[in-house]
Coordinates of C-alpha atoms in Angstrom, one line a residue:
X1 CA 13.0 1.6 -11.4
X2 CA 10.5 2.0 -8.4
X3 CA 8.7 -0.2 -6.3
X4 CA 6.0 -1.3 -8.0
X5 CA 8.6 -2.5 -10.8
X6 CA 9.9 -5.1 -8.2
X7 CA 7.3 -5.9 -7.5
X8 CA 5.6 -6.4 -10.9
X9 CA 8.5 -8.7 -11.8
X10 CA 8.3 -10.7 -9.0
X11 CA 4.5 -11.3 -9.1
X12 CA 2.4 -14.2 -10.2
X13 CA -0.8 -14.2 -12.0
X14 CA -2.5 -14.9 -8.9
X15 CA -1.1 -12.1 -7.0
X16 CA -3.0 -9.5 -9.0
X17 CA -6.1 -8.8 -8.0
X18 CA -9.0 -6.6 -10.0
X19 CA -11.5 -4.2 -7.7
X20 CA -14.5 -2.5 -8.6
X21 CA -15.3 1.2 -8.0
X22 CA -16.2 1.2 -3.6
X23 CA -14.7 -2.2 -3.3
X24 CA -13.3 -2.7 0.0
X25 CA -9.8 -3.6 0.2
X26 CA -9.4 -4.1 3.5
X27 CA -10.6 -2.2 6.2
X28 CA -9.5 -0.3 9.8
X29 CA -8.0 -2.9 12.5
X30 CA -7.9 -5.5 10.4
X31 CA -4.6 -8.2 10.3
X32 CA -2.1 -6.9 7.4
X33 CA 0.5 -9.5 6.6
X34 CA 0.8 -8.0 3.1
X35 CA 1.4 -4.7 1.4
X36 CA 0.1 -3.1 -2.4
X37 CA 0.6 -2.1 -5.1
X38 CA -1.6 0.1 -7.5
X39 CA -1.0 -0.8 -11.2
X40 CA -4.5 0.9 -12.5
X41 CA -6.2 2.9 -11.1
X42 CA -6.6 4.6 -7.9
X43 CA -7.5 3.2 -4.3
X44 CA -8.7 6.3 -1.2
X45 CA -7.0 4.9 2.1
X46 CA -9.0 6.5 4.7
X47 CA -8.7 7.2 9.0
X48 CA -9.7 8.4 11.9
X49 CA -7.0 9.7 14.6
X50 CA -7.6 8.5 18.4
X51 CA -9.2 12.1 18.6
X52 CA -12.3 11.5 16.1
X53 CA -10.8 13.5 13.0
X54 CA -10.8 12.2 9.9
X55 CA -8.2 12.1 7.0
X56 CA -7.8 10.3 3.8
X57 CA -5.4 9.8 1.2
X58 CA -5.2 8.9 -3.1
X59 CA -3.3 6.5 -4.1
X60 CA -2.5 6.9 -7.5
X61 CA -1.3 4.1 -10.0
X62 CA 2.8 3.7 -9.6
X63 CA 2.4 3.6 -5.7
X64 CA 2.4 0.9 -3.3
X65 CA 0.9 1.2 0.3
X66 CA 0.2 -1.4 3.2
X67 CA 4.3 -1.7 3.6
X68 CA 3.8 -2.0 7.5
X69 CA 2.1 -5.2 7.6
X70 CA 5.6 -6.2 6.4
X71 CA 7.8 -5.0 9.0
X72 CA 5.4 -4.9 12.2
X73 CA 4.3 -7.9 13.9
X74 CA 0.8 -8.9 14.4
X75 CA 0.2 -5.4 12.5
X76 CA -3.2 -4.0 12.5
X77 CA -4.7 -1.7 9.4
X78 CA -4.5 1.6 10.4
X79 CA -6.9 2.3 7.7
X80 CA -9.6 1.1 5.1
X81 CA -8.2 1.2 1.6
X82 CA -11.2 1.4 -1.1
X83 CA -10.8 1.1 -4.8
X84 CA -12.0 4.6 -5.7
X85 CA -12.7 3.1 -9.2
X86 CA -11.6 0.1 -11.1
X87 CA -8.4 -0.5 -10.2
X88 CA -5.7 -3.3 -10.6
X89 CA -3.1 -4.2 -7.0
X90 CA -0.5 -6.5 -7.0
X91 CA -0.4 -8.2 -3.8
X92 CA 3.2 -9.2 -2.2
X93 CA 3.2 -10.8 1.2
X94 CA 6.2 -10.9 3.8
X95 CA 8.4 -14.2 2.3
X96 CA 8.2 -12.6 -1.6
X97 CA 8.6 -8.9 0.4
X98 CA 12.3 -10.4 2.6
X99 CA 13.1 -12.3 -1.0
X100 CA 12.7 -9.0 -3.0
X101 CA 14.9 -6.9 -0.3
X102 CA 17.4 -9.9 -0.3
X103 CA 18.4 -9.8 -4.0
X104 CA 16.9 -6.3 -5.0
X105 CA 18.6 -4.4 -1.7
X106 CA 17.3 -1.1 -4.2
X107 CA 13.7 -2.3 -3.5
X108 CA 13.6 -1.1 0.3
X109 CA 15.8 1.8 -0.7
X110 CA 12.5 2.5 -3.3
X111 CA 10.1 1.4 -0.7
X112 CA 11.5 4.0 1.3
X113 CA 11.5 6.1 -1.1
X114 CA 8.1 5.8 -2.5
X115 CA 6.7 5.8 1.8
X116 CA 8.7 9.0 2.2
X117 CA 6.7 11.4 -0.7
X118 CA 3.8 9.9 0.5
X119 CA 4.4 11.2 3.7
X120 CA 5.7 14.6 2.3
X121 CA 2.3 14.8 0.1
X122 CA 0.4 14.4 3.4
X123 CA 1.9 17.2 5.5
X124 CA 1.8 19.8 2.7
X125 CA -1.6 19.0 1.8
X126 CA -3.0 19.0 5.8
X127 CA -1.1 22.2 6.6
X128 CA -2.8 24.1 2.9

């Protein structure tokens, strides 16, 4: 089980959310007070550092990004997250995000998880 099983089992019809290829998910400075997750599909989450360079990233169906809406107050997006096709996201705010981490303690172990490879993906990929 993974993070995006959680939170597929703990999400509501209305929580799932269809995007169309250069749909904007939500863009750079932005409020977050709610994290991802990609069910189909793939979504580019894109930056710039405070130094003018640019970076972006694929997230691929099975991964969930946005987690630090959910544990920052008043968070900003770092990013903009564009569906780089059709693409399905489950949507899981803070209360249903505490709730899941109350009685699935595995999910923040998985969240942490699925954040950490992320991360590893990153730095091998900028250093290549």
């Amino acid at each position: 089980m993974n993070a995006l099983d959680t939170m597929r089992a703990l999400a509501q019809k209305s929580e799932v959310h269809t995007f169309n290829t250069g749909d904007i998910i939500f863009k750079a400075d932005d409020p977050g007070s709610s994290m991802f997750g990609v069910l189909e599909g793939s979504v580019r989450l894109s930056w710039r550092n405070d130094h003018g360079h640019e970076g972006y990233e694929l997230i691929q169906a099975g991964n969930v990004f946005g987690a630090g809406a959910l544990v920052m107050d008043g968070h900003r997006r770092l990013g903009t997250a564009q569906a780089e096709g059709p693409c399905r996201l489950i949507e899981m705010n803070r209360e249903k995000f505490l709730f899941a981490v109350q009685e699935a303690p595995m999910f923040a172990i998985e969240l942490l998880a699925s954040v950490d490879s992320r991360l590893r993906d990153l730095k091998i990929t900028s250093v290549s």
